[in-house]
PDB file of C-alpha atoms and ligand atoms in Angstrom:
ATOM      1  CA  MET A  10      -0.797  -6.337  18.621  1.00  0.00           C
ATOM      2  CA  LYS A  11      -3.518  -7.066  16.056  1.00  0.00           C
ATOM      3  CA  ASP A  12      -4.272  -9.959  13.649  1.00  0.00           C
ATOM      4  CA  ASN A  13      -4.443  -8.099  10.465  1.00  0.00           C
ATOM      5  CA  ILE A  14      -2.278  -8.948   7.302  1.00  0.00           C
ATOM      6  CA  ILE A  15      -1.284  -5.690   5.961  1.00  0.00           C
ATOM      7  CA  LEU A  16       0.550  -5.198   2.230  1.00  0.00           C
ATOM      8  CA  ILE A  17       2.396  -1.919   1.741  1.00  0.00           C
ATOM      9  CA  GLY A  18       4.238  -1.494  -1.243  1.00  0.00           C
ATOM     10  CA  PHE A  19       4.959   0.788  -4.091  1.00  0.00           C
ATOM     11  CA  MET A  20       2.484   2.167  -6.215  1.00  0.00           C
ATOM     12  CA  GLY A  21       1.806  -0.895  -9.132  1.00  0.00           C
ATOM     13  CA  SER A  22       2.980  -3.694  -6.625  1.00  0.00           C
ATOM     14  CA  GLY A  23      -0.658  -5.235  -6.610  1.00  0.00           C
ATOM     15  CA  LYS A  24      -1.258  -4.760  -3.066  1.00  0.00           C
ATOM     16  CA  THR A  25      -5.349  -4.538  -3.924  1.00  0.00           C
ATOM     17  CA  SER A  26      -5.373  -7.267  -6.195  1.00  0.00           C
ATOM     18  CA  VAL A  27      -2.936  -9.614  -3.557  1.00  0.00           C
ATOM     19  CA  GLY A  28      -5.309  -7.848  -0.978  1.00  0.00           C
ATOM     20  CA  ILE A  29      -8.425  -9.713  -2.488  1.00  0.00           C
ATOM     21  CA  LYS A  30      -6.753 -12.701  -3.341  1.00  0.00           C
ATOM     22  CA  LEU A  31      -6.158 -13.465  -0.074  1.00  0.00           C
ATOM     23  CA  SER A  32      -9.138 -12.440   0.989  1.00  0.00           C
ATOM     24  CA  TYR A  33     -11.016 -14.760  -0.628  1.00  0.00           C
ATOM     25  CA  ARG A  34      -8.573 -17.222   0.722  1.00  0.00           C
ATOM     26  CA  LEU A  35      -8.651 -16.769   4.369  1.00  0.00           C
ATOM     27  CA  LYS A  36     -12.241 -15.541   4.343  1.00  0.00           C
ATOM     28  CA  ARG A  37     -11.184 -11.962   5.850  1.00  0.00           C
ATOM     29  CA  THR A  38     -12.744  -8.819   4.389  1.00  0.00           C
ATOM     30  CA  MET A  39     -10.738  -6.221   3.082  1.00  0.00           C
ATOM     31  CA  ILE A  40      -9.921  -2.567   3.722  1.00  0.00           C
ATOM     32  CA  ASP A  41      -8.341  -0.633   1.210  1.00  0.00           C
ATOM     33  CA  THR A  42      -6.872   3.012   3.240  1.00  0.00           C
ATOM     34  CA  ASP A  43      -7.081   4.830  -0.348  1.00  0.00           C
ATOM     35  CA  LYS A  44     -11.103   3.957  -0.354  1.00  0.00           C
ATOM     36  CA  TRP A  45     -11.630   3.741   2.756  1.00  0.00           C
ATOM     37  CA  ILE A  46      -9.771   7.373   2.626  1.00  0.00           C
ATOM     38  CA  GLU A  47     -12.207   8.374  -0.164  1.00  0.00           C
ATOM     39  CA  GLN A  48     -15.196   7.226   1.147  1.00  0.00           C
ATOM     40  CA  LYS A  49     -15.605   9.583   4.280  1.00  0.00           C
ATOM     41  CA  GLN A  50     -14.215  12.559   2.400  1.00  0.00           C
ATOM     42  CA  LYS A  51     -16.443  12.109  -0.529  1.00  0.00           C
ATOM     43  CA  MET A  52     -13.662  12.855  -2.636  1.00  0.00           C
ATOM     44  CA  THR A  53     -11.221  11.071  -5.328  1.00  0.00           C
ATOM     45  CA  VAL A  54      -7.533  10.475  -3.594  1.00  0.00           C
ATOM     46  CA  SER A  55      -6.228  12.935  -7.307  1.00  0.00           C
ATOM     47  CA  GLU A  56      -9.279  15.106  -5.915  1.00  0.00           C
ATOM     48  CA  ILE A  57      -8.037  15.310  -2.252  1.00  0.00           C
ATOM     49  CA  PHE A  58      -4.411  15.588  -3.860  1.00  0.00           C
ATOM     50  CA  ALA A  59      -5.095  18.488  -6.084  1.00  0.00           C
ATOM     51  CA  SER A  60      -7.468  21.163  -3.622  1.00  0.00           C
ATOM     52  CA  LEU A  61      -6.105  19.536  -0.038  1.00  0.00           C
ATOM     53  CA  GLY A  62      -2.405  19.161  -1.059  1.00  0.00           C
ATOM     54  CA  GLU A  63      -0.557  15.890  -0.692  1.00  0.00           C
ATOM     55  CA  GLU A  64       0.553  16.606   2.994  1.00  0.00           C
ATOM     56  CA  GLU A  65      -2.875  16.910   4.309  1.00  0.00           C
ATOM     57  CA  PHE A  66      -3.788  13.264   2.155  1.00  0.00           C
ATOM     58  CA  ARG A  67      -0.952  12.087   4.507  1.00  0.00           C
ATOM     59  CA  ARG A  68      -2.653  13.177   8.036  1.00  0.00           C
ATOM     60  CA  MET A  69      -5.494  11.323   6.665  1.00  0.00           C
ATOM     61  CA  GLU A  70      -3.603   8.018   5.970  1.00  0.00           C
ATOM     62  CA  THR A  71      -2.496   8.291   9.641  1.00  0.00           C
ATOM     63  CA  GLN A  72      -5.871   9.098  11.047  1.00  0.00           C
ATOM     64  CA  CYS A  73      -6.422   6.141   8.792  1.00  0.00           C
ATOM     65  CA  LEU A  74      -4.637   4.114  10.521  1.00  0.00           C
ATOM     66  CA  LYS A  75      -5.971   5.005  14.019  1.00  0.00           C
ATOM     67  CA  LYS A  76      -9.641   4.046  13.485  1.00  0.00           C
ATOM     68  CA  LEU A  77      -8.421   0.491  12.148  1.00  0.00           C
ATOM     69  CA  LEU A  78      -6.320   0.347  14.960  1.00  0.00           C
ATOM     70  CA  ASP A  79      -9.534   0.340  17.109  1.00  0.00           C
ATOM     71  CA  LEU A  80     -12.018  -1.957  14.908  1.00  0.00           C
ATOM     72  CA  ALA A  81      -9.875  -3.598  12.267  1.00  0.00           C
ATOM     73  CA  ASP A  82      -8.831  -7.303  13.111  1.00  0.00           C
ATOM     74  CA  GLY A  83      -8.256 -10.463  11.225  1.00  0.00           C
ATOM     75  CA  GLN A  84      -8.454  -8.599   8.175  1.00  0.00           C
ATOM     76  CA  ILE A  85      -6.507  -7.809   5.445  1.00  0.00           C
ATOM     77  CA  ILE A  86      -5.262  -4.497   4.637  1.00  0.00           C
ATOM     78  CA  SER A  87      -3.612  -2.680   1.397  1.00  0.00           C
ATOM     79  CA  ALA A  88      -1.772   0.537   2.402  1.00  0.00           C
ATOM     80  CA  GLY A  89      -1.701   3.218   0.018  1.00  0.00           C
ATOM     81  CA  GLY A  90       2.004   3.373  -1.602  1.00  0.00           C
ATOM     82  CA  GLY A  91       3.549   6.434   0.512  1.00  0.00           C
ATOM     83  CA  LEU A  92       1.516   4.997   3.824  1.00  0.00           C
ATOM     84  CA  PRO A  93       4.482   3.686   5.355  1.00  0.00           C
ATOM     85  CA  LEU A  94       7.168   6.888   4.619  1.00  0.00           C
ATOM     86  CA  ARG A  95       5.119   8.930   7.805  1.00  0.00           C
ATOM     87  CA  GLU A  96       7.301   7.831  10.962  1.00  0.00           C
ATOM     88  CA  GLU A  97       4.596   7.540  13.362  1.00  0.00           C
ATOM     89  CA  ASN A  98       2.826   5.530  10.802  1.00  0.00           C
ATOM     90  CA  HIS A  99       5.289   2.522  11.392  1.00  0.00           C
ATOM     91  CA  GLN A 100       4.738   1.778  15.548  1.00  0.00           C
ATOM     92  CA  LEU A 101       0.796   1.918  13.799  1.00  0.00           C
ATOM     93  CA  LEU A 102       1.342  -0.720  11.703  1.00  0.00           C
ATOM     94  CA  ARG A 103       2.838  -2.911  13.278  1.00  0.00           C
ATOM     95  CA  GLN A 104       0.412  -2.663  16.258  1.00  0.00           C
ATOM     96  CA  LEU A 105      -2.097  -3.727  13.285  1.00  0.00           C
ATOM     97  CA  GLY A 106      -0.506  -6.511  12.796  1.00  0.00           C
ATOM     98  CA  LYS A 107       1.727  -8.272  10.208  1.00  0.00           C
ATOM     99  CA  VAL A 108       3.412  -6.065   7.208  1.00  0.00           C
ATOM    100  CA  VAL A 109       4.708  -8.019   4.203  1.00  0.00           C
ATOM    101  CA  TYR A 110       5.997  -6.012   1.083  1.00  0.00           C
ATOM    102  CA  LEU A 111       5.401  -6.555  -1.646  1.00  0.00           C
ATOM    103  CA  LYS A 112       8.515  -5.933  -3.788  1.00  0.00           C
ATOM    104  CA  ALA A 113       8.660  -4.861  -7.723  1.00  0.00           C
ATOM    105  CA  ASP A 114      10.998  -3.251  -9.375  1.00  0.00           C
ATOM    106  CA  PRO A 115      10.765  -0.189 -12.000  1.00  0.00           C
ATOM    107  CA  GLU A 116       9.854  -1.585 -14.870  1.00  0.00           C
ATOM    108  CA  THR A 117       7.099  -4.175 -13.619  1.00  0.00           C
ATOM    109  CA  VAL A 118       5.557  -1.212 -11.684  1.00  0.00           C
ATOM    110  CA  TYR A 119       5.524   1.568 -15.270  1.00  0.00           C
ATOM    111  CA  GLU A 120       4.071  -1.529 -16.973  1.00  0.00           C
ATOM    112  CA  ARG A 121       1.338  -2.072 -15.370  1.00  0.00           C
ATOM    113  CA  LEU A 122       0.488   1.919 -14.536  1.00  0.00           C
ATOM    114  CA  LYS A 123       1.722   3.563 -18.113  1.00  0.00           C
ATOM    115  CA  SER A 124      -1.574   4.291 -18.734  1.00  0.00           C
ATOM    116  CA  ASP A 125      -3.032   4.935 -15.543  1.00  0.00           C
ATOM    117  CA  SER A 126      -4.311   7.895 -14.652  1.00  0.00           C
ATOM    118  CA  THR A 127      -5.375   8.016 -11.173  1.00  0.00           C
ATOM    119  CA  ARG A 128      -2.200   8.249  -9.186  1.00  0.00           C
ATOM    120  CA  PRO A 129      -1.481  11.946  -9.201  1.00  0.00           C
ATOM    121  CA  LEU A 130       2.388  11.329  -8.137  1.00  0.00           C
ATOM    122  CA  LEU A 131       2.821   9.720 -11.711  1.00  0.00           C
ATOM    123  CA  GLN A 132       1.183  12.930 -13.758  1.00  0.00           C
ATOM    124  CA  VAL A 133       4.112  13.810 -14.819  1.00  0.00           C
ATOM    125  CA  ALA A 134       6.446  14.137 -17.614  1.00  0.00           C
ATOM    126  CA  ASP A 135       8.578  11.619 -17.549  1.00  0.00           C
ATOM    127  CA  PRO A 136       6.642   9.011 -14.817  1.00  0.00           C
ATOM    128  CA  LYS A 137       9.162   6.003 -15.898  1.00  0.00           C
ATOM    129  CA  GLU A 138      12.055   8.215 -14.060  1.00  0.00           C
ATOM    130  CA  ARG A 139       9.619   9.158 -11.313  1.00  0.00           C
ATOM    131  CA  ILE A 140       8.911   5.435 -10.768  1.00  0.00           C
ATOM    132  CA  LYS A 141      12.538   4.865 -10.254  1.00  0.00           C
ATOM    133  CA  THR A 142      13.358   8.031  -8.125  1.00  0.00           C
ATOM    134  CA  LEU A 143      10.776   7.222  -5.937  1.00  0.00           C
ATOM    135  CA  LEU A 144      11.762   3.708  -5.749  1.00  0.00           C
ATOM    136  CA  PHE A 145      15.440   4.172  -5.099  1.00  0.00           C
ATOM    137  CA  GLN A 146      13.731   6.463  -2.346  1.00  0.00           C
ATOM    138  CA  ARG A 147      11.022   4.085  -0.594  1.00  0.00           C
ATOM    139  CA  GLU A 148      13.120   0.936  -0.833  1.00  0.00           C
ATOM    140  CA  PRO A 149      14.883   0.925   2.245  1.00  0.00           C
ATOM    141  CA  VAL A 150      11.383   2.677   4.179  1.00  0.00           C
ATOM    142  CA  TYR A 151       9.836  -0.287   3.145  1.00  0.00           C
ATOM    143  CA  GLU A 152      11.735  -2.871   4.034  1.00  0.00           C
ATOM    144  CA  ALA A 153      12.261  -1.253   7.358  1.00  0.00           C
ATOM    145  CA  CYS A 154       8.662  -1.360   7.922  1.00  0.00           C
ATOM    146  CA  ALA A 155       8.028  -4.827   7.280  1.00  0.00           C
ATOM    147  CA  ASP A 156       7.885  -8.630   8.500  1.00  0.00           C
ATOM    148  CA  MET A 157       8.547 -10.408   5.309  1.00  0.00           C
ATOM    149  CA  ILE A 158       9.171  -9.042   1.877  1.00  0.00           C
ATOM    150  CA  VAL A 159       8.104 -10.916  -1.340  1.00  0.00           C
ATOM    151  CA  ASP A 160       9.627 -10.120  -4.181  1.00  0.00           C
ATOM    152  CA  VAL A 161       6.596  -9.922  -6.962  1.00  0.00           C
ATOM    153  CA  SER A 162       8.217  -9.386 -10.114  1.00  0.00           C
ATOM    154  CA  GLY A 163       7.417 -11.640 -12.828  1.00  0.00           C
ATOM    155  CA  LYS A 164       5.765 -13.787 -10.469  1.00  0.00           C
ATOM    156  CA  SER A 165       2.444 -15.055 -10.675  1.00  0.00           C
ATOM    157  CA  PHE A 166      -0.498 -14.813  -8.105  1.00  0.00           C
ATOM    158  CA  ASP A 167      -0.377 -18.079  -7.285  1.00  0.00           C
ATOM    159  CA  GLU A 168       2.873 -18.090  -6.368  1.00  0.00           C
ATOM    160  CA  ILE A 169       2.684 -14.290  -4.515  1.00  0.00           C
ATOM    161  CA  LEU A 170       0.062 -15.821  -1.833  1.00  0.00           C
ATOM    162  CA  ASP A 171       1.913 -18.964  -1.820  1.00  0.00           C
ATOM    163  CA  SER A 172       4.786 -17.270  -0.524  1.00  0.00           C
ATOM    164  CA  ILE A 173       3.108 -15.015   1.923  1.00  0.00           C
ATOM    165  CA  LEU A 174       0.908 -17.585   2.968  1.00  0.00           C
ATOM    166  CA  ILE A 175       3.851 -20.465   3.838  1.00  0.00           C
ATOM    167  CA  ASN A 176       5.558 -17.356   5.902  1.00  0.00           C
ATOM    168  CA  ILE A 177       3.047 -15.420   7.622  1.00  0.00           C
ATOM    169  CA  MET A 178       0.416 -17.874   8.848  1.00  0.00           C
TER     170      MET A 178
HETATM  171  C1  S3P B 212       0.099   6.920  -3.376  1.00  0.00           C
HETATM  172  C2  S3P B 212      -0.171   5.894  -3.098  1.00  0.00           C
HETATM  173  C3  S3P B 212      -1.689   5.841  -3.823  1.00  0.00           C
HETATM  174  C4  S3P B 212      -2.691   6.160  -3.753  1.00  0.00           C
HETATM  175  C5  S3P B 212      -1.757   7.586  -3.631  1.00  0.00           C
HETATM  176  C6  S3P B 212      -0.256   8.199  -3.476  1.00  0.00           C
HETATM  177  C7  S3P B 212       1.889   7.071  -3.177  1.00  0.00           C
HETATM  178  O1  S3P B 212      -2.343   4.269  -3.752  1.00  0.00           O
HETATM  179  O2  S3P B 212      -2.053   6.534  -1.997  1.00  0.00           O
HETATM  180  O3  S3P B 212      -2.038   7.695  -4.823  1.00  0.00           O
HETATM  181  O4  S3P B 212       2.777   7.690  -2.488  1.00  0.00           O
HETATM  182  O5  S3P B 212       2.541   6.294  -3.432  1.00  0.00           O
HETATM  183  P1  S3P B 212      -1.466   3.175  -4.343  1.00  0.00           P
HETATM  184  O6  S3P B 212      -0.261   2.806  -3.929  1.00  0.00           O
HETATM  185  O7  S3P B 212      -2.932   2.052  -3.554  1.00  0.00           O
HETATM  186  O8  S3P B 212      -1.648   3.117  -5.904  1.00  0.00           O
END
């Protein structure tokens, strides 16, 4: 098993922000799976969803994890919110290191993302309802994947960081 810390959780749960802070605190570099895919494809996630479809994006996520298994060790990895949904990714995530689930409630997610246009899955008439439905479906998957669960709703970054560091190091 590699020694990475992998952050999973719903869109807007703070994976990127927490990941950046963790990387400073632990002096580790950070990799974001969405950014990795965007750089490789030279397209944004929204463009990939629109032109190639979600299924193709999911294949790219698995490809990214396989690549990271070759390349990444001692790093912080922020995983796209839907990445844990593919069964075959669970094993890959486990091999990559310790998996931390940043658990956010639907209201927190909605407040953070209500003006965001970069998440194709939330560009619907009723994003609040969509968030609730997706979170309800995904929560058991995130929990099954995680070595550690951190409740992030109503917590400061410092509190979140401290919980992770106390439990994982
Ligand atoms: C998705 C989450 C996004 C991105 C894509 C799909 C999802 O990543 O991968 O829009 O299915 O939850 P973030 O969780 O970093 O926003």
